[in-house]
């Protein structure tokens, strides 16, 4: 199947990088989709009807026909496996598949606890350790920047879902007080993703919301 019978519904928040990585992939794959904004500030994600879609009470969630699927990285894997006929976004060659998984794990680990957490403090006033989050971000980009010196994308010369998983919170890291100025290879990689046909940006956080 190369296209869903009905538009895929994406439950998201406009300032959520986890949501954005899914929106970005839907757009890059040129799949029909509709966005449903979940009002996190009003606790809509903890209401019974949303918990029925994701018991963890988090965005993003997609609905595709009878399927309800939470978790951004799981959604990327699903969309690639189901709708990317080229197979390039989620390569099945064993080493490449393992490399993609490596970056998905980093995106759910160091990226979430580093730049994403730092932004949660600045943008949403989360009671997290900002200095620790910034230190994790610095450790992460000290590894990623030289990694990108010899390849165009995280797993090689072509973009994969690994790049999409890492893109949104990296592009918006400065909103959390994590400067990308020292990381020229990371900035060049961001620009390469932004040049992909079908790229859609995540909304910038208005300055007044940044502490
Ligand atoms: N592992 C999840 C994490 C999703 C996540 O942290 N979502 C945040 C918004 S960016 C959320 O819904 N937070 C509300 C909460 O945890 O109560 C994923 O990859 O989708």
Tab-separated table of C-alpha atoms and ligand atoms in Angstrom:
chain	number	residue	atom	x	y	z
A	1	UNK	CA	0.000	0.000	0.000
A	2	UNK	CA	1.443	3.409	-0.919
A	3	UNK	CA	-1.330	5.681	0.314
A	4	UNK	CA	-3.902	5.425	3.123
A	5	UNK	CA	-7.565	5.144	2.216
A	6	UNK	CA	-8.349	8.078	4.507
A	7	UNK	CA	-6.102	10.874	5.804
A	8	UNK	CA	-3.933	9.831	8.717
A	9	UNK	CA	-4.913	11.728	11.849
A	10	UNK	CA	-2.023	13.114	13.913
A	11	UNK	CA	-2.754	14.166	17.488
A	12	UNK	CA	-0.055	16.626	18.335
A	13	UNK	CA	1.032	19.849	20.008
A	14	UNK	CA	2.493	22.589	17.814
A	15	UNK	CA	5.558	23.077	20.059
A	16	UNK	CA	6.262	19.365	20.560
A	17	UNK	CA	9.343	18.118	18.764
A	18	UNK	CA	8.127	14.536	19.159
A	19	UNK	CA	4.987	15.542	17.268
A	20	UNK	CA	6.935	17.526	14.698
A	21	UNK	CA	9.130	14.596	13.649
A	22	UNK	CA	5.944	12.716	12.700
A	23	UNK	CA	4.387	15.679	10.878
A	24	UNK	CA	7.658	16.154	9.006
A	25	UNK	CA	7.742	12.542	7.852
A	26	UNK	CA	4.078	12.569	6.793
A	27	UNK	CA	4.851	15.650	4.743
A	28	UNK	CA	8.054	14.240	3.220
A	29	UNK	CA	6.191	11.076	2.226
A	30	UNK	CA	3.419	13.269	0.796
A	31	UNK	CA	0.794	11.273	2.672
A	32	UNK	CA	-2.634	12.800	3.294
A	33	UNK	CA	-2.982	13.750	6.948
A	34	UNK	CA	-4.879	15.992	9.305
A	35	UNK	CA	-3.601	17.593	12.485
A	36	UNK	CA	-5.536	17.475	15.741
A	37	UNK	CA	-4.175	19.872	18.345
A	38	UNK	CA	-4.142	18.483	21.871
A	39	UNK	CA	-4.271	21.225	24.494
A	40	UNK	CA	-1.535	20.062	26.873
A	41	UNK	CA	-1.857	23.243	28.960
A	42	UNK	CA	-5.468	22.333	29.732
A	43	UNK	CA	-4.637	18.670	30.412
A	44	UNK	CA	-6.457	17.311	27.357
A	45	UNK	CA	-3.794	14.587	27.109
A	46	UNK	CA	-4.866	13.192	30.503
A	47	UNK	CA	-8.589	13.116	29.657
A	48	UNK	CA	-10.140	9.621	29.371
A	49	UNK	CA	-10.745	9.884	25.624
A	50	UNK	CA	-7.087	10.677	24.954
A	51	UNK	CA	-5.812	8.092	27.460
A	52	UNK	CA	-7.784	5.526	25.458
A	53	UNK	CA	-5.477	6.359	22.529
A	54	UNK	CA	-2.292	6.501	24.603
A	55	UNK	CA	-2.417	5.338	28.230
A	56	UNK	CA	0.833	7.240	28.841
A	57	UNK	CA	-1.033	10.469	28.104
A	58	UNK	CA	1.493	11.845	25.629
A	59	UNK	CA	1.477	13.216	22.104
A	60	UNK	CA	2.033	12.245	19.352
A	61	UNK	CA	-0.502	9.586	18.458
A	62	UNK	CA	-1.653	8.670	14.972
A	63	UNK	CA	-4.818	7.015	13.775
A	64	UNK	CA	-4.554	5.267	10.432
A	65	UNK	CA	-7.742	3.394	9.641
A	66	UNK	CA	-8.275	0.959	12.520
A	67	UNK	CA	-4.779	1.481	13.892
A	68	UNK	CA	-4.091	3.759	16.850
A	69	UNK	CA	-0.364	4.194	17.442
A	70	UNK	CA	1.482	6.338	20.008
A	71	UNK	CA	5.219	7.036	20.301
A	72	UNK	CA	7.006	9.159	17.736
A	73	UNK	CA	9.752	6.697	16.859
A	74	UNK	CA	7.318	3.776	16.603
A	75	UNK	CA	5.226	5.933	14.282
A	76	UNK	CA	8.249	6.730	12.089
A	77	UNK	CA	9.025	3.008	11.802
A	78	UNK	CA	5.407	2.212	10.961
A	79	UNK	CA	5.036	4.918	8.320
A	80	UNK	CA	8.290	3.929	6.644
A	81	UNK	CA	7.515	0.220	6.666
A	82	UNK	CA	3.974	0.741	5.443
A	83	UNK	CA	4.171	3.608	2.994
A	84	UNK	CA	7.733	4.129	1.775
A	85	UNK	CA	7.914	1.880	-1.258
A	86	UNK	CA	11.517	2.945	-1.907
A	87	UNK	CA	12.653	1.494	1.434
A	88	UNK	CA	15.273	4.215	1.789
A	89	UNK	CA	13.843	5.866	4.908
A	90	UNK	CA	14.120	2.654	6.941
A	91	UNK	CA	16.692	0.441	5.258
A	92	UNK	CA	16.431	-3.275	5.970
A	93	UNK	CA	20.077	-4.131	5.286
A	94	UNK	CA	21.195	-5.421	8.708
A	95	UNK	CA	23.934	-2.920	9.506
A	96	UNK	CA	21.985	0.075	8.204
A	97	UNK	CA	18.863	-1.037	10.116
A	98	UNK	CA	20.931	-1.329	13.294
A	99	UNK	CA	22.461	2.123	12.723
A	100	UNK	CA	18.985	3.612	12.333
A	101	UNK	CA	17.939	1.967	15.599
A	102	UNK	CA	21.048	3.315	17.297
A	103	UNK	CA	19.940	6.887	16.469
A	104	UNK	CA	16.337	6.218	17.415
A	105	UNK	CA	17.615	5.112	20.818
A	106	UNK	CA	19.777	8.213	21.120
A	107	UNK	CA	16.753	10.321	20.193
A	108	UNK	CA	14.755	8.715	22.993
A	109	UNK	CA	17.770	8.988	25.325
A	110	UNK	CA	20.402	11.707	25.202
A	111	UNK	CA	18.379	13.928	22.863
A	112	UNK	CA	15.307	13.748	25.126
A	113	UNK	CA	17.282	14.239	28.358
A	114	UNK	CA	19.572	16.845	26.831
A	115	UNK	CA	18.355	19.511	24.375
A	116	UNK	CA	14.674	18.574	24.604
A	117	UNK	CA	14.708	18.723	28.414
A	118	UNK	CA	16.636	22.019	28.387
A	119	UNK	CA	13.955	23.484	26.108
A	120	UNK	CA	11.219	22.175	28.411
A	121	UNK	CA	12.744	24.278	31.188
A	122	UNK	CA	13.078	27.437	29.083
A	123	UNK	CA	9.869	27.237	27.112
A	124	UNK	CA	7.446	25.523	29.469
A	125	UNK	CA	9.023	26.212	32.868
A	126	UNK	CA	9.496	22.496	33.610
A	127	UNK	CA	11.048	21.776	36.992
A	128	UNK	CA	14.047	19.927	35.590
A	129	UNK	CA	17.771	20.412	36.133
A	130	UNK	CA	18.597	22.858	33.331
A	131	UNK	CA	22.366	22.688	33.830
A	132	UNK	CA	22.346	18.883	33.702
A	133	UNK	CA	20.230	18.930	30.536
A	134	UNK	CA	22.604	21.410	28.890
A	135	UNK	CA	25.589	19.237	29.904
A	136	UNK	CA	23.968	16.149	28.324
A	137	UNK	CA	23.324	18.203	25.174
A	138	UNK	CA	26.974	19.295	25.042
A	139	UNK	CA	28.140	15.663	25.396
A	140	UNK	CA	25.733	14.604	22.657
A	141	UNK	CA	26.730	17.233	20.111
A	142	UNK	CA	30.420	16.665	20.852
A	143	UNK	CA	29.791	13.157	19.451
A	144	UNK	CA	27.342	14.031	16.681
A	145	UNK	CA	29.341	16.889	15.181
A	146	UNK	CA	32.451	14.851	14.244
A	147	UNK	CA	30.187	11.980	13.182
A	148	UNK	CA	28.626	14.297	10.590
A	149	UNK	CA	32.007	15.463	9.302
A	150	UNK	CA	32.273	12.459	6.982
A	151	UNK	CA	28.647	11.765	6.018
A	152	UNK	CA	25.735	13.856	4.824
A	153	UNK	CA	23.163	12.204	7.091
A	154	UNK	CA	23.329	10.239	10.347
A	155	UNK	CA	23.417	6.796	8.713
A	156	UNK	CA	25.169	7.676	5.489
A	157	UNK	CA	24.639	9.654	2.316
A	158	UNK	CA	20.840	9.416	2.239
A	159	UNK	CA	18.340	10.623	4.856
A	160	UNK	CA	16.566	8.028	7.004
A	161	UNK	CA	14.063	8.175	9.850
A	162	UNK	CA	17.093	8.490	12.155
A	163	UNK	CA	17.595	12.040	10.868
A	164	UNK	CA	13.942	12.915	11.385
A	165	UNK	CA	13.987	11.574	14.951
A	166	UNK	CA	16.962	13.787	15.766
A	167	UNK	CA	16.055	16.859	13.725
A	168	UNK	CA	13.320	18.760	15.582
A	169	UNK	CA	14.860	19.029	19.052
A	170	UNK	CA	18.244	19.782	17.556
A	171	UNK	CA	16.922	22.558	15.311
A	172	UNK	CA	15.178	24.075	18.339
A	173	UNK	CA	17.974	23.432	20.852
A	174	UNK	CA	18.835	27.160	21.082
A	175	UNK	CA	15.372	27.765	22.575
A	176	UNK	CA	16.624	25.743	25.542
A	177	UNK	CA	19.848	27.690	25.866
A	178	UNK	CA	21.876	25.117	23.904
A	179	UNK	CA	23.872	27.009	21.283
A	180	UNK	CA	24.650	25.195	18.037
A	181	UNK	CA	27.303	27.754	17.166
A	182	UNK	CA	30.225	25.387	17.968
A	183	UNK	CA	28.768	22.594	15.841
A	184	UNK	CA	29.202	23.510	12.180
A	185	UNK	CA	28.613	19.977	10.897
A	186	UNK	CA	25.360	19.746	12.854
A	187	UNK	CA	24.198	23.070	11.402
A	188	UNK	CA	25.055	21.918	7.866
A	189	UNK	CA	23.102	18.689	8.482
A	190	UNK	CA	20.067	20.675	9.691
A	191	UNK	CA	20.225	22.709	6.482
A	192	UNK	CA	20.337	19.521	4.404
A	193	UNK	CA	17.157	18.260	6.088
A	194	UNK	CA	15.487	21.644	5.617
A	195	UNK	CA	16.294	21.443	1.895
A	196	UNK	CA	14.396	18.158	1.433
A	197	UNK	CA	11.308	18.406	-0.786
A	198	UNK	CA	8.255	18.520	1.461
A	199	UNK	CA	10.086	19.854	4.522
A	200	UNK	CA	7.834	21.621	7.034
A	201	UNK	CA	9.303	23.548	9.990
A	202	UNK	CA	8.227	23.339	13.603
A	203	UNK	CA	6.763	26.536	14.968
A	204	UNK	CA	9.421	28.693	16.628
A	205	UNK	CA	8.758	29.479	20.269
A	206	UNK	CA	7.757	33.127	20.598
A	207	UNK	CA	10.510	34.944	22.484
A	208	UNK	CA	8.177	36.014	25.257
A	209	UNK	CA	7.673	32.323	26.131
A	210	UNK	CA	11.404	31.765	26.541
A	211	UNK	CA	12.615	32.372	30.096
B	1	LIG	N1	8.392	8.555	23.909
B	1	LIG	C1	7.372	9.489	23.494
B	1	LIG	C2	7.572	10.818	24.230
B	1	LIG	C3	6.470	11.812	23.874
B	1	LIG	C4	6.475	13.032	24.759
B	1	LIG	O1	7.342	13.216	25.641
B	1	LIG	N2	5.478	13.880	24.526
B	1	LIG	C5	5.324	15.077	25.315
B	1	LIG	C6	5.193	16.297	24.404
B	1	LIG	S1	6.693	16.566	23.519
B	1	LIG	C7	4.048	14.981	26.112
B	1	LIG	O2	3.025	14.593	25.608
B	1	LIG	N3	4.146	15.341	27.396
B	1	LIG	C8	3.019	15.340	28.284
B	1	LIG	C9	3.231	14.413	29.435
B	1	LIG	O3	4.178	13.604	29.440
B	1	LIG	O4	2.426	14.491	30.361
B	1	LIG	C10	7.423	9.689	21.992
B	1	LIG	O5	8.498	9.504	21.398
B	1	LIG	O6	6.388	9.983	21.386
